[in-house]
Amino acid sequence: MQGKHDYVLSQISDRPWSEVDPGIVDVARMGVHQIHELRVPDHAAVAATVEVARKRLGESKASFVNALLRSVTRKEYSEWFVQLELVKDNVSRFSILYSHPEWIVSVYFDLLKDWEAVENELRTNNIPALPTLVSWPGYSTQQELIDLGAEPTLYSELGARIKGNPGNLDLVRHRLAGVQDEGSQLVATVFASAAAGTNWLDLCAGPGGKAALLSSVAKSRNINFTANEFSQPRADLVKKVVHGARVWCGDGREILNRGEFFDAILIDAPCTGLGALRRRPEVRWRRTLNDLRNLTLLQRELIEAAITTLNDEGVLGYATCSPHLAETSVQVLDILKRHPELEHVDVAPYLPANLQDAQRGKSMSLWTHKHGTDAMFLALFRKKSSVTD
């Protein structure tokens, strides 16, 4: 709600809000959030926030915070947004109403081409997701989750949604099932449906959700599975959930140095995370266009490394938890341009029958407002055989 709070406070402040001391900004936002989101009584919210300001910022700045918050309480929250109805620019208006930076609003419109859909996506980003469970083949079933009171997921045959703390469930505590968004489940299961061969790799495995599911599928098919993760702490987390499968800790861009080749490789690439803002709302304010440039370069380097270790007829899966064109469709076009030995595999045959509307070209593209999942993207490629008749 940062954007909405800033809009209100900017109308009250006697100086440009962008020039106000960051400490004051942070504390004032906390106060507005208590008043209008947490419904703390006005006097209690103001008093508590001013006391924090006094201890952290000093008496003078605390007085400014006090003046700001007392002004906020003089109107109903909705009254502060009346003037927004006169703003004809949807990017600016939606940015304030739904607390998203303008560049993210523009990104969504570039993809969805429909302002109603954009508004729905922004709105759902502000609604926390219910915990989603995943059954791991060979260790648990969806029916076992349902028997515990969970509701089956709409698309994934392995998932179920549950209210409450999943950590209280024996299946989760004993690592027979996990907690994983349905979109991530679909990335793993669609990839596994397309993959073949006897040696699979998850190149960017941390913190382990997709690796856990893929390792259980691989084990049920007598397939060797390896999870690679750059960060040692995250690699340690992966080890706990991959059912004894091999885990490497190393830079995925240097995977060729391992001297091993694979029949199927999933790259769940580091990305801006714009498809999972309901889980990590702070990301929308931390990410910048400079981050996007750096991440797309890293994605390309990981893709290049993976292709060098992919066997002929092998399947490459490229996934992100971002719908941004630069991280999805543009990367797909770049892969096909740089690597004529790869063919773009249509995901349609591998999608659930009720998920055919999740196609972007030959790739899978999920949306939170449409599918109730994180906005995941998956493209599949197959390496053509180098042997000619």
Coordinates of C-alpha atoms in Angstrom, one line a residue:
M1 CA 0.0 0.0 0.0
Q2 CA 3.1 2.2 -0.1
G3 CA 1.9 4.1 -3.2
K4 CA -1.5 4.9 -1.8
H5 CA 0.0 6.1 1.5
D6 CA 2.5 8.3 -0.3
Y7 CA -0.3 9.8 -2.4
V8 CA -2.2 10.8 0.8
L9 CA 0.8 12.1 2.6
S10 CA 2.0 14.1 -0.4
Q11 CA -1.3 16.1 -0.3
I12 CA -0.7 17.0 3.3
S13 CA 3.1 17.7 3.4
D14 CA 4.1 21.3 3.0
R15 CA 7.2 20.3 1.1
P16 CA 7.5 17.9 -1.9
W17 CA 7.1 14.4 -0.6
S18 CA 10.1 13.2 -2.7
E19 CA 12.3 15.6 -0.7
V20 CA 11.1 14.6 2.8
D21 CA 13.6 12.8 5.0
P22 CA 13.4 9.0 4.3
G23 CA 13.1 8.3 8.0
I24 CA 10.0 10.5 8.2
V25 CA 8.6 8.9 5.1
D26 CA 9.0 5.4 6.5
V27 CA 7.5 6.2 9.9
A28 CA 4.6 8.2 8.4
R29 CA 3.7 5.3 6.1
M30 CA 3.6 3.0 9.1
G31 CA 1.2 5.4 10.8
V32 CA -1.1 5.6 7.8
H33 CA -1.1 1.9 7.4
Q34 CA -2.1 1.4 11.0
I35 CA -5.0 3.9 10.6
H36 CA -6.4 2.8 7.3
E37 CA -5.4 -0.8 6.7
L38 CA -5.1 -2.3 10.2
R39 CA -8.0 -0.2 11.5
V40 CA -6.1 0.8 14.7
P41 CA -8.0 3.6 16.4
D42 CA -6.8 7.0 15.3
H43 CA -5.5 8.2 18.6
A44 CA -3.6 5.0 19.3
A45 CA -2.0 4.8 15.9
V46 CA -0.9 8.4 16.0
A47 CA 0.5 8.2 19.5
A48 CA 2.4 4.9 18.8
T49 CA 3.8 6.2 15.6
V50 CA 4.9 9.5 17.0
E51 CA 6.6 7.7 19.9
V52 CA 8.6 5.6 17.4
A53 CA 9.5 8.8 15.5
R54 CA 10.6 10.5 18.7
K55 CA 12.9 7.6 19.6
R56 CA 14.3 7.0 16.1
L57 CA 14.3 10.5 14.6
G58 CA 14.2 13.0 17.4
E59 CA 11.7 15.5 18.7
S60 CA 11.6 17.9 15.7
K61 CA 10.9 15.2 13.1
A62 CA 8.4 13.5 15.5
S63 CA 6.4 16.7 15.5
F64 CA 6.3 16.7 11.7
V65 CA 5.1 13.1 11.8
N66 CA 2.4 14.0 14.4
A67 CA 1.1 16.9 12.2
L68 CA 1.0 14.7 9.1
L69 CA -0.9 11.9 10.8
R70 CA -3.4 14.2 12.6
S71 CA -4.2 15.7 9.2
V72 CA -4.7 12.2 7.7
T73 CA -7.3 11.4 10.4
R74 CA -9.4 14.4 9.6
K75 CA -10.9 12.7 6.5
E76 CA -12.2 9.3 5.6
Y77 CA -9.5 7.4 3.6
S78 CA -11.6 7.3 0.5
E79 CA -11.9 11.1 0.5
W80 CA -8.2 11.5 -0.2
F81 CA -8.7 9.8 -3.6
V82 CA -11.6 11.8 -4.9
Q83 CA -9.3 13.8 -7.2
L84 CA -8.0 10.6 -8.7
E85 CA -11.2 10.2 -10.6
L86 CA -10.2 13.2 -12.7
V87 CA -6.9 11.6 -13.7
K88 CA -7.4 10.2 -17.2
D89 CA -3.9 8.6 -17.5
N90 CA -4.6 5.0 -16.4
V91 CA -0.9 4.4 -15.7
S92 CA -0.7 7.1 -13.1
R93 CA -4.1 6.4 -11.6
F94 CA -3.7 2.7 -11.3
S95 CA -0.2 3.2 -9.9
I96 CA -1.6 5.1 -7.0
L97 CA -4.8 3.1 -6.5
Y98 CA -3.1 -0.2 -6.4
S99 CA 0.3 0.8 -5.1
H100 CA 2.5 -0.3 -8.0
P101 CA 5.3 1.7 -9.6
E102 CA 4.2 3.2 -13.0
W103 CA 6.8 1.1 -14.9
I104 CA 5.2 -2.1 -13.7
V105 CA 1.7 -0.9 -14.7
S106 CA 3.0 -0.2 -18.1
V107 CA 4.6 -3.6 -18.3
Y108 CA 1.3 -5.3 -17.6
F109 CA -0.5 -3.2 -20.2
D110 CA 2.2 -4.1 -22.8
L111 CA 1.3 -7.7 -22.2
L112 CA -2.4 -7.7 -21.5
K113 CA -3.5 -4.9 -23.9
D114 CA -6.6 -4.4 -21.8
W115 CA -7.0 -2.0 -18.9
E116 CA -9.6 -4.0 -17.2
A117 CA -7.3 -7.0 -17.1
V118 CA -4.4 -4.8 -15.9
E119 CA -6.6 -3.5 -13.1
N120 CA -7.6 -7.0 -12.1
E121 CA -4.0 -8.2 -12.1
L122 CA -2.9 -5.2 -9.9
R123 CA -5.8 -5.8 -7.6
T124 CA -5.0 -9.5 -7.1
N125 CA -1.3 -8.6 -6.4
N126 CA -2.6 -7.0 -3.2
I127 CA -4.4 -10.0 -2.0
P128 CA -2.2 -12.5 -0.1
A129 CA -2.3 -16.0 -1.5
L130 CA -3.6 -19.0 0.6
P131 CA -1.0 -21.7 1.2
T132 CA -0.9 -24.2 -1.5
L133 CA 0.3 -27.8 -0.9
V134 CA 1.9 -30.1 -3.3
S135 CA 1.9 -33.9 -3.1
W136 CA 5.2 -35.5 -4.2
P137 CA 4.7 -38.6 -6.4
G138 CA 5.8 -41.7 -4.6
Y139 CA 5.5 -40.0 -1.2
S140 CA 2.0 -38.6 -1.0
T141 CA -1.1 -38.1 -3.1
Q142 CA -3.5 -35.2 -3.8
Q143 CA -6.3 -37.3 -2.2
E144 CA -4.3 -37.5 1.1
L145 CA -4.2 -33.7 1.1
I146 CA -7.9 -33.5 0.4
D147 CA -8.6 -35.9 3.3
L148 CA -6.9 -33.4 5.6
G149 CA -9.4 -30.8 4.7
A150 CA -7.7 -29.1 1.7
E151 CA -9.4 -28.1 -1.5
P152 CA -8.0 -29.5 -4.7
T153 CA -6.2 -27.0 -7.0
L154 CA -8.0 -26.2 -10.3
Y155 CA -5.2 -27.2 -12.7
S156 CA -2.5 -29.2 -10.9
E157 CA -3.4 -32.8 -10.2
L158 CA -0.9 -32.8 -7.3
G159 CA -2.0 -29.7 -5.4
A160 CA -4.5 -28.5 -2.8
R161 CA -5.2 -25.3 -1.0
I162 CA -5.6 -25.2 2.7
K163 CA -6.3 -22.6 5.4
G164 CA -4.0 -22.4 8.4
N165 CA -0.4 -23.3 8.9
P166 CA 0.8 -26.1 6.5
G167 CA 3.7 -26.7 9.0
N168 CA 1.2 -28.3 11.3
L169 CA 0.5 -31.2 8.8
D170 CA 2.4 -34.4 9.4
L171 CA 2.9 -34.9 5.6
V172 CA 4.7 -31.6 5.4
R173 CA 6.7 -32.0 8.6
H174 CA 7.9 -35.4 7.5
R175 CA 8.7 -34.1 4.0
L176 CA 6.3 -36.3 2.2
A177 CA 4.5 -33.2 0.7
G178 CA 5.5 -29.6 0.4
V179 CA 4.2 -26.0 0.1
Q180 CA 4.3 -24.7 -3.5
D181 CA 2.3 -22.3 -5.5
E182 CA 0.2 -24.0 -8.2
G183 CA 1.9 -22.1 -10.9
S184 CA 5.3 -23.5 -9.9
Q185 CA 3.8 -27.0 -9.7
L186 CA 2.6 -26.5 -13.3
V187 CA 6.0 -25.4 -14.5
A188 CA 7.6 -28.6 -13.0
T189 CA 4.9 -31.0 -14.2
V190 CA 4.6 -29.6 -17.7
F191 CA 8.4 -29.7 -18.0
A192 CA 8.5 -33.3 -16.7
S193 CA 5.8 -34.3 -19.1
A194 CA 7.9 -33.1 -22.1
A195 CA 11.2 -34.4 -20.7
A196 CA 12.6 -37.8 -21.4
G197 CA 15.9 -39.6 -21.1
T198 CA 17.7 -40.8 -18.0
N199 CA 19.6 -37.7 -16.7
W200 CA 17.8 -34.5 -15.6
L201 CA 19.2 -31.2 -14.2
D202 CA 17.5 -28.4 -12.3
L203 CA 20.1 -25.6 -13.0
C204 CA 18.9 -23.0 -10.5
A205 CA 17.3 -25.1 -7.8
G206 CA 17.1 -23.0 -4.7
P207 CA 15.2 -22.9 -2.5
G208 CA 14.0 -26.3 -3.7
G209 CA 10.3 -26.3 -4.5
K210 CA 10.5 -27.4 -8.2
A211 CA 13.5 -29.6 -7.4
A212 CA 11.6 -31.5 -4.8
L213 CA 8.8 -32.2 -7.2
L214 CA 11.0 -33.0 -10.1
S215 CA 13.2 -35.3 -8.0
S216 CA 10.2 -37.3 -6.9
V217 CA 8.9 -37.6 -10.5
A218 CA 12.4 -38.6 -11.6
K219 CA 12.8 -41.2 -8.9
S220 CA 9.4 -42.7 -9.8
R221 CA 10.7 -43.1 -13.4
N222 CA 14.2 -44.4 -12.5
I223 CA 15.7 -41.2 -13.8
N224 CA 18.9 -39.6 -12.4
F225 CA 18.2 -36.1 -11.1
T226 CA 20.7 -33.4 -10.1
A227 CA 19.9 -30.1 -8.5
N228 CA 22.4 -27.2 -8.8
E229 CA 22.3 -24.1 -6.7
F230 CA 24.7 -21.1 -6.6
S231 CA 24.2 -20.3 -2.9
Q232 CA 25.4 -22.7 -0.3
P233 CA 22.7 -22.0 2.3
R234 CA 20.0 -22.5 -0.4
A235 CA 21.8 -25.6 -1.6
D236 CA 21.5 -26.9 1.9
L237 CA 17.8 -26.3 1.9
V238 CA 17.5 -28.1 -1.4
K239 CA 19.3 -31.2 0.0
K240 CA 16.5 -31.5 2.6
V241 CA 13.7 -32.0 0.0
V242 CA 15.1 -33.8 -3.0
H243 CA 14.8 -37.3 -1.6
G244 CA 18.5 -38.2 -1.7
A245 CA 19.2 -36.8 -5.2
R246 CA 22.5 -35.3 -6.0
V247 CA 22.9 -31.6 -5.2
W248 CA 25.7 -29.4 -6.5
C249 CA 26.6 -25.9 -5.2
G250 CA 28.1 -23.8 -8.0
D251 CA 27.6 -21.1 -10.6
G252 CA 25.1 -22.4 -13.2
R253 CA 27.0 -20.5 -15.8
E254 CA 30.0 -22.8 -15.3
I255 CA 28.0 -26.1 -15.4
L256 CA 30.0 -27.4 -18.3
N257 CA 33.0 -27.7 -15.9
R258 CA 31.1 -30.6 -14.2
G259 CA 31.8 -32.7 -17.3
E260 CA 28.4 -34.1 -17.5
F261 CA 25.6 -33.9 -20.1
F262 CA 21.8 -34.1 -19.6
D263 CA 18.7 -35.2 -21.4
A264 CA 16.5 -32.5 -19.7
I265 CA 17.5 -29.2 -18.1
L266 CA 15.2 -26.8 -16.3
I267 CA 16.3 -23.2 -15.9
D268 CA 14.1 -21.6 -13.3
A269 CA 16.0 -18.3 -13.9
P270 CA 16.6 -15.5 -11.5
C271 CA 14.2 -12.7 -12.5
T272 CA 12.4 -9.6 -11.4
G273 CA 9.7 -11.5 -9.7
L274 CA 6.9 -9.4 -11.1
G275 CA 4.7 -12.5 -11.3
A276 CA 4.8 -13.1 -7.5
L277 CA 4.1 -9.7 -6.1
R278 CA 1.3 -11.0 -3.9
R279 CA 3.9 -13.1 -2.1
R280 CA 6.6 -10.5 -2.0
P281 CA 4.9 -7.1 -2.2
E282 CA 8.1 -5.3 -1.3
V283 CA 9.7 -6.4 -4.6
R284 CA 7.6 -3.9 -6.6
W285 CA 9.4 -1.0 -4.9
R286 CA 12.9 -2.6 -4.8
R287 CA 13.2 -3.6 -8.5
T288 CA 14.4 -1.1 -11.1
L289 CA 14.8 -1.1 -14.8
N290 CA 18.6 -1.5 -14.1
D291 CA 17.8 -4.7 -12.3
L292 CA 15.9 -5.9 -15.4
R293 CA 18.9 -5.3 -17.6
N294 CA 21.3 -7.1 -15.3
L295 CA 18.9 -10.1 -14.8
T296 CA 18.2 -10.5 -18.6
L297 CA 21.9 -10.7 -19.1
L298 CA 22.3 -13.3 -16.4
Q299 CA 19.4 -15.3 -17.9
R300 CA 21.0 -15.3 -21.2
E301 CA 24.3 -16.6 -19.7
L302 CA 22.5 -19.4 -17.9
I303 CA 20.7 -20.4 -21.1
E304 CA 23.9 -20.5 -23.0
A305 CA 25.6 -22.6 -20.4
A306 CA 22.7 -25.1 -20.2
I307 CA 22.6 -25.6 -24.0
T308 CA 26.3 -26.6 -24.0
T309 CA 25.4 -29.5 -21.6
L310 CA 22.2 -30.6 -23.3
N311 CA 22.2 -33.9 -25.2
D312 CA 20.8 -34.2 -28.7
E313 CA 17.0 -34.7 -28.5
G314 CA 17.2 -33.3 -25.0
V315 CA 14.6 -30.9 -23.6
L316 CA 15.4 -27.4 -22.2
G317 CA 12.8 -25.7 -20.0
Y318 CA 13.2 -21.9 -19.5
A319 CA 11.0 -20.6 -16.7
T320 CA 10.6 -17.3 -14.8
C321 CA 8.2 -16.0 -12.2
S322 CA 7.9 -12.8 -14.2
P323 CA 5.7 -12.1 -17.3
H324 CA 7.9 -9.2 -18.5
L325 CA 8.5 -9.4 -22.2
A326 CA 12.2 -8.9 -21.8
E327 CA 12.4 -11.9 -19.5
T328 CA 10.1 -14.2 -21.5
S329 CA 9.1 -13.8 -25.2
V330 CA 12.2 -11.7 -26.0
Q331 CA 14.5 -14.4 -24.5
V332 CA 12.6 -17.1 -26.4
L333 CA 13.2 -15.2 -29.7
D334 CA 16.9 -14.7 -28.8
I335 CA 17.3 -18.4 -28.1
L336 CA 15.9 -19.4 -31.4
K337 CA 17.9 -16.8 -33.3
R338 CA 21.2 -17.8 -31.6
H339 CA 20.6 -21.5 -31.7
P340 CA 19.1 -22.9 -34.9
E341 CA 19.8 -26.4 -33.4
L342 CA 16.9 -25.8 -31.0
E343 CA 13.2 -26.1 -31.9
H344 CA 10.5 -24.3 -29.9
V345 CA 8.3 -27.1 -28.5
D346 CA 4.6 -26.3 -28.2
V347 CA 3.4 -26.6 -24.6
A348 CA -0.2 -27.2 -25.6
P349 CA -0.1 -31.0 -25.5
Y350 CA 1.4 -30.9 -22.0
L351 CA -1.0 -28.5 -20.4
P352 CA -4.1 -29.6 -18.5
A353 CA -7.2 -29.6 -20.6
N354 CA -8.7 -26.7 -18.7
L355 CA -5.6 -24.6 -19.0
Q356 CA -5.4 -24.1 -22.8
D357 CA -6.0 -20.4 -22.3
A358 CA -2.6 -20.1 -20.6
Q359 CA -0.7 -20.1 -23.9
R360 CA 1.4 -17.2 -25.2
G361 CA 2.4 -18.5 -28.6
K362 CA 4.0 -21.9 -27.9
S363 CA 4.8 -21.0 -24.3
M364 CA 2.9 -21.2 -21.1
S365 CA 2.0 -17.9 -19.5
L366 CA 0.0 -17.8 -16.3
W367 CA -1.7 -14.8 -14.7
T368 CA -2.8 -14.3 -11.1
H369 CA -6.1 -12.6 -11.9
K370 CA -7.0 -15.2 -14.5
H371 CA -5.6 -18.5 -13.1
G372 CA -5.2 -17.8 -9.4
T373 CA -1.5 -18.7 -9.6
D374 CA 1.7 -16.7 -9.6
A375 CA 2.3 -15.3 -13.1
M376 CA 4.7 -18.0 -14.2
F377 CA 6.2 -18.4 -17.7
L378 CA 7.6 -21.6 -19.3
A379 CA 9.1 -22.2 -22.7
L380 CA 10.2 -25.6 -23.9
F381 CA 12.9 -26.4 -26.5
R382 CA 14.3 -29.6 -28.0
K383 CA 17.8 -29.9 -29.3
K384 CA 17.8 -31.4 -32.8
S385 CA 20.0 -34.4 -33.4
S386 CA 23.4 -33.6 -34.9
V387 CA 23.4 -36.9 -36.7
T388 CA 22.4 -36.8 -40.3
D389 CA 21.6 -39.6 -42.6

